[in-house]
Tab-separated table of C-alpha atoms in Angstrom:
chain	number	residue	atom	x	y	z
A	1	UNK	CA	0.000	0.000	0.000
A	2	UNK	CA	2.708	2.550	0.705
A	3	UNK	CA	4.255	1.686	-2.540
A	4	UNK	CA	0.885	2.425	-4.548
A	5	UNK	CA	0.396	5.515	-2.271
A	6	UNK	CA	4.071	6.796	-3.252
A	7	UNK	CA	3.493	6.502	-6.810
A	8	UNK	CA	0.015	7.754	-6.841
A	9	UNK	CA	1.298	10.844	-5.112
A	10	UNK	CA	4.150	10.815	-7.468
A	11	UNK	CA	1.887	11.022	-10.615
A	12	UNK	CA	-0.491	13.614	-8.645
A	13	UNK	CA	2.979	16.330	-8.356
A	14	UNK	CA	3.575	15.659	-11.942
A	15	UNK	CA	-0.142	16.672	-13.054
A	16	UNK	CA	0.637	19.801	-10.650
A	17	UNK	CA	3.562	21.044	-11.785
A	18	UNK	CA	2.574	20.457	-15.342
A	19	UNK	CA	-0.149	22.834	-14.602
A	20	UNK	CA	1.755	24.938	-13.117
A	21	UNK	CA	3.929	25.115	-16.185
A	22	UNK	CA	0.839	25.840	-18.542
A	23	UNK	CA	-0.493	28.556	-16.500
A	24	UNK	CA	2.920	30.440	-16.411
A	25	UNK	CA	2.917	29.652	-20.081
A	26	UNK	CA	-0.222	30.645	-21.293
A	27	UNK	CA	0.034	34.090	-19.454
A	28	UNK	CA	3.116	34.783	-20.731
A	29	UNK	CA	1.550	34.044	-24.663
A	30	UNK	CA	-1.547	36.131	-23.502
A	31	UNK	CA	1.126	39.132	-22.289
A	32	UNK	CA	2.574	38.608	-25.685
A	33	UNK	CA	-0.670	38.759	-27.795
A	34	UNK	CA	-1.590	42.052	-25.896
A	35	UNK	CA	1.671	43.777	-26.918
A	36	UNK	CA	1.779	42.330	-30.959
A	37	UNK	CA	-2.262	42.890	-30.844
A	38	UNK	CA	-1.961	45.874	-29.470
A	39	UNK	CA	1.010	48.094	-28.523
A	40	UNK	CA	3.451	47.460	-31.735
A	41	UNK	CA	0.208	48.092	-34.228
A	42	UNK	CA	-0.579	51.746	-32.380
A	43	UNK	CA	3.326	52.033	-32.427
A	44	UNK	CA	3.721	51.363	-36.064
A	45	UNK	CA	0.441	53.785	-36.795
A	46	UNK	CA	1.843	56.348	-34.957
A	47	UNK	CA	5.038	56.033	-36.658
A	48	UNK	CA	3.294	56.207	-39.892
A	49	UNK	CA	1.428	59.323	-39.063
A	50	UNK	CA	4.775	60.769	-38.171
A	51	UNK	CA	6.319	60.000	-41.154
A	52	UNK	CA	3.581	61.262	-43.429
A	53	UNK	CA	3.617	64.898	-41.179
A	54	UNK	CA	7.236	65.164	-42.015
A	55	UNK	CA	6.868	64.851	-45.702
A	56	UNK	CA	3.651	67.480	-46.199
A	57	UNK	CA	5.262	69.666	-43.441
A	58	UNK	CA	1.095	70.199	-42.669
A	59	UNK	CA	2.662	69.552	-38.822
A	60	UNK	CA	0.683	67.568	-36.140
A	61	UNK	CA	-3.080	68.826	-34.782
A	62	UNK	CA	-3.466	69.454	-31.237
A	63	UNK	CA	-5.992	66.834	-31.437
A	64	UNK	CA	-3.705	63.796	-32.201
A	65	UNK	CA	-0.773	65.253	-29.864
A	66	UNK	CA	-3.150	64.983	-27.108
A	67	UNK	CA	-4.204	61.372	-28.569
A	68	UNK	CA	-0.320	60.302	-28.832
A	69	UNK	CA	0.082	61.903	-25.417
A	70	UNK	CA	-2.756	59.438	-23.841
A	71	UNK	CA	-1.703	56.675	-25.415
A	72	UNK	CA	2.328	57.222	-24.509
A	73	UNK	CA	1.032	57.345	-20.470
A	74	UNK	CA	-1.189	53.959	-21.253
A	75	UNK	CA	2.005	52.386	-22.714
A	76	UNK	CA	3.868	53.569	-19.785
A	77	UNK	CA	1.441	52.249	-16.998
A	78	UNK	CA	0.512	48.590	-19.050
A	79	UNK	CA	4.999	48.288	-19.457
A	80	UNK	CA	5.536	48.809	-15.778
A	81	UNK	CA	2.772	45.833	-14.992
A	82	UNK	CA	4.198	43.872	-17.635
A	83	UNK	CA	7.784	44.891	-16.006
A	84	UNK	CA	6.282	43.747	-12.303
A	85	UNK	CA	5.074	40.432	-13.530
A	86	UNK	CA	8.274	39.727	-14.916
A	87	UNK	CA	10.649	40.578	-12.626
A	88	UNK	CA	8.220	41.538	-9.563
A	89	UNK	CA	8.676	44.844	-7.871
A	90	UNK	CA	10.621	44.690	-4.415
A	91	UNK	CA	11.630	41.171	-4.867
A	92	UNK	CA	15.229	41.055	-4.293
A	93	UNK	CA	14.862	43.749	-1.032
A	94	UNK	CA	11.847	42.816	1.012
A	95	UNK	CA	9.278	39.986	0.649
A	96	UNK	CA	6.001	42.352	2.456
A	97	UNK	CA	6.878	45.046	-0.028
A	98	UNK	CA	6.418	42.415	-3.051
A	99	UNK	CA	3.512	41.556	-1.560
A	100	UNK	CA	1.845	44.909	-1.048
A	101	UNK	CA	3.050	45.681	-4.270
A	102	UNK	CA	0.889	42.590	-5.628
A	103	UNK	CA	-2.214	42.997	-3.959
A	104	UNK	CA	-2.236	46.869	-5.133
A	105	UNK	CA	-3.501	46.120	-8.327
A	106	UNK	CA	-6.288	43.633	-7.017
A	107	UNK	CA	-7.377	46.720	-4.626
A	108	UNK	CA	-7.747	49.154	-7.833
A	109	UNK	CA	-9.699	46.600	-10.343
A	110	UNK	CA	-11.791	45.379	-7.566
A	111	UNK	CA	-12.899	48.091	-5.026
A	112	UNK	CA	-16.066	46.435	-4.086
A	113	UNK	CA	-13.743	43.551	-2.287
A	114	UNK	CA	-13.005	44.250	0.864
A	115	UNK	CA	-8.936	43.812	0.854
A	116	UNK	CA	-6.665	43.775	4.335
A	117	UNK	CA	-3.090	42.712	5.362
A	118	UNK	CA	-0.762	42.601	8.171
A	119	UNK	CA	2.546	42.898	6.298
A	120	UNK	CA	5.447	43.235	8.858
A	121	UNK	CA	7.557	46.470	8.502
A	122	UNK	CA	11.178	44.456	7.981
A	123	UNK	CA	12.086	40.743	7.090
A	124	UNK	CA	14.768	38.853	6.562
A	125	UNK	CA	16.530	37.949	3.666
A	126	UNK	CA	14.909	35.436	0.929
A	127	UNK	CA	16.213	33.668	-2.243
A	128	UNK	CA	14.709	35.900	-4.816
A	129	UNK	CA	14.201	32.326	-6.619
A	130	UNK	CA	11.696	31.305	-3.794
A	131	UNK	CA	9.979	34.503	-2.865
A	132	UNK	CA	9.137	34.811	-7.080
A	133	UNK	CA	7.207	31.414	-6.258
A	134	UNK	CA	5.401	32.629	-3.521
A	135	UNK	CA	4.289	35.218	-5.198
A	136	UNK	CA	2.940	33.623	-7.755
A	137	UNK	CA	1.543	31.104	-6.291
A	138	UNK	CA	-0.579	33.879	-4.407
A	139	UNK	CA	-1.572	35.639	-7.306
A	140	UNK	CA	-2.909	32.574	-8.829
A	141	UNK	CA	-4.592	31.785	-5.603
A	142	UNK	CA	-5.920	35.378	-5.915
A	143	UNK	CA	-7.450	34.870	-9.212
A	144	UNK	CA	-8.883	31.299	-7.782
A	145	UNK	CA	-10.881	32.731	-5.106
A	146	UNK	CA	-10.822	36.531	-4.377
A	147	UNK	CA	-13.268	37.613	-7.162
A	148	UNK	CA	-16.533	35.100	-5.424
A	149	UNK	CA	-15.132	36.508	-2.118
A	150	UNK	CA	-16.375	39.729	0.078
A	151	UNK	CA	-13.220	39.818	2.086
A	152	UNK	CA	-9.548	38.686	1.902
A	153	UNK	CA	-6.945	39.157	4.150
A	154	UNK	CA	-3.364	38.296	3.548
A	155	UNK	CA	-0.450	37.965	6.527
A	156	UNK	CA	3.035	37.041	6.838
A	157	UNK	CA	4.562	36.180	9.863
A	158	UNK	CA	8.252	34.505	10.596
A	159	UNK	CA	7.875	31.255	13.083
A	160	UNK	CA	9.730	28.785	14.807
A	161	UNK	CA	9.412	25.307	14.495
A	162	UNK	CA	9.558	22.270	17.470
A	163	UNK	CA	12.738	21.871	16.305
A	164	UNK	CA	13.527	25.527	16.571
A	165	UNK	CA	13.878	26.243	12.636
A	166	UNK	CA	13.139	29.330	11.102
A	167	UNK	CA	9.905	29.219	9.347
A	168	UNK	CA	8.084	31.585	6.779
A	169	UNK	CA	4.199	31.342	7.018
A	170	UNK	CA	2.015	33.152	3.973
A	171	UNK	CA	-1.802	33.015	5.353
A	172	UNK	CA	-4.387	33.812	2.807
A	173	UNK	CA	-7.870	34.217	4.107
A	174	UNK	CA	-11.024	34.339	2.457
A	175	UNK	CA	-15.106	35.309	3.518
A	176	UNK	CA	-17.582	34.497	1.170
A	177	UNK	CA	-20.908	35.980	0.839
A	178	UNK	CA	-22.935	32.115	0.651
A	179	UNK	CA	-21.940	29.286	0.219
A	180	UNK	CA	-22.965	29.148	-3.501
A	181	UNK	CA	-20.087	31.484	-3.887
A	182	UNK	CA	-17.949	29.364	-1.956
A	183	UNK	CA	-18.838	26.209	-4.069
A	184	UNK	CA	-18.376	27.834	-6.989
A	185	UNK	CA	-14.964	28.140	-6.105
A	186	UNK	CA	-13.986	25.157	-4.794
A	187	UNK	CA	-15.607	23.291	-7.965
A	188	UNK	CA	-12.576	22.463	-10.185
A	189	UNK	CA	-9.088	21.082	-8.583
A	190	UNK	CA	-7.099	23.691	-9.648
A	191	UNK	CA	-6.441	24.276	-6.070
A	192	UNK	CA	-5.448	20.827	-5.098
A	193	UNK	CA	-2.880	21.127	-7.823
A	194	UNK	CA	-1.735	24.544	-6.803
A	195	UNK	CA	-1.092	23.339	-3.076
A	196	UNK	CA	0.629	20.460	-4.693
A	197	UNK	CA	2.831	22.783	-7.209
A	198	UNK	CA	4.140	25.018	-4.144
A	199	UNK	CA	5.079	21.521	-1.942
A	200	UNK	CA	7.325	20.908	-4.744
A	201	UNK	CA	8.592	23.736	-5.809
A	202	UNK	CA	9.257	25.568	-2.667
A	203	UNK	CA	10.139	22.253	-0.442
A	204	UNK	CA	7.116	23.685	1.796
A	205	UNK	CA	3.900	23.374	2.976
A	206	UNK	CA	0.472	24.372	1.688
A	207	UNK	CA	-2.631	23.602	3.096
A	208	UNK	CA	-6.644	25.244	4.133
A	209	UNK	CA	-8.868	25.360	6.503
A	210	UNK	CA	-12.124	25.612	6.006
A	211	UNK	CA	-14.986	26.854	8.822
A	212	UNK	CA	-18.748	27.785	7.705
A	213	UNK	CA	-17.996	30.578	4.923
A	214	UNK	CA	-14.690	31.225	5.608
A	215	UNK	CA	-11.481	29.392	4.007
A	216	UNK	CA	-8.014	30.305	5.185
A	217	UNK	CA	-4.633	29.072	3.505
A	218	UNK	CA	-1.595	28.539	4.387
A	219	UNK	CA	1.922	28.463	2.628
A	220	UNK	CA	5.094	27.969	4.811
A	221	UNK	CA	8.897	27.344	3.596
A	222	UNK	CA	12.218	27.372	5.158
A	223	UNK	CA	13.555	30.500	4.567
A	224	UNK	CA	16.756	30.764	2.383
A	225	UNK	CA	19.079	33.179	0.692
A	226	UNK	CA	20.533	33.202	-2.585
A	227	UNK	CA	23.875	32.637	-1.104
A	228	UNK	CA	22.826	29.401	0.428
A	229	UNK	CA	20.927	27.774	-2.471
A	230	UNK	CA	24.514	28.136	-4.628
């Protein structure tokens, strides 16, 4: 039996982190169909419109400065997301920052959810490698479950274990309005494979609780720093 059960729970990682592998890849292709779709076309059009003002010296309207003007800040703003979810803001200096600078975003699109944390002030050093993977993992978890939800709270918190370790802890909470909101979530097993996807790649622990309308997860990992991963 523990044979089968090691296998079974072999093939069950592999399904994860294959997953895991298609949703990083599929929002990287969807981040590149936005910029060919979108940002190189108006590029190349305003390019064109340059060119031809240059040739029948008729100059540029006020209208279509102000138009190129608009568009220039929107390029600005959707680069520096695309620049965050590359390479995520804060991520080599402090893990909380990351974080809050995750969760801004979420606060802005969806202003009807109530969002809270209880982000410590300092932390200690991380492997950039590892805290990248935590933050992923809870943005996906984000775009799981926060959008059914009426409240999410989000904490980090350094612990000890019994055998006096150091120990990260990410806790992800979640209040749903009913519970057909809740099982609306919970439907597909996403989730199960997400849990799975962080035990592997963050040699951790990932795991929820759930009480009445209320489901509250929890990621914890040995802390590490670059220096001791080489």
């Amino acid at each position: 039996m523990g044979s089968l059960w090691l296998i079974w729970s072999y093939f069950q990682t592999q399904h994860a982190v294959k997953w895991w592998s298609r949703k990083q890849s599929s929002q990287l292709f969807h981040e590149a169909e936005k910029i060919r779709d979108g940002l190189l076309q108006e590029t190349f059009t305003m390019r064109r419109r340059l060119e031809l003002s240059l040739v029948d010296e008729t100059g540029i309207s006020a209208s279509h400065q102000q138009n190129w003007l608009t568009k220039l800040d929107d390029w600005h703003s959707y680069l520096r997301k695309l620049s965050d979810h590359l390479s995520p803001a804060y991520i080599e200096d402090s893990l909380p920052l990351a974080i809050h600078s995750l969760i801004e975003p979420w606060q802005a699109s969806y202003p009807q959810l109530n969002f809270t944390s209880e982000l410590p002030p300092s932390w200690h050093p991380e492997s950039a490698d590892l805290s990248i993977v935590v933050l992923r993992m809870l943005d996906e978890l984000l775009q799981l479950n926060a959008v059914e939800a009426s409240l999410v709270h989000i904490g980090l918190q350094a612990q000890r274990s019994l055998w006096n370790q150091a120990i990260s802890e990410l806790s992800v909470q979640f209040v749903y309005p009913d519970a057909a909101a809740l099982i609306s979530c919970y439907a597909s097993r996403d989730r199960e494979y997400l849990g799975r996807a962080f035990r592997f790649l963050a040699s951790g622990q990932c795991y929820h609780h759930k009480k009445n309308l209320t489901v509250v997860w929890y990621f914890r990992w040995s802390p590490q720093t670059d220096g001791s991963q080489k």
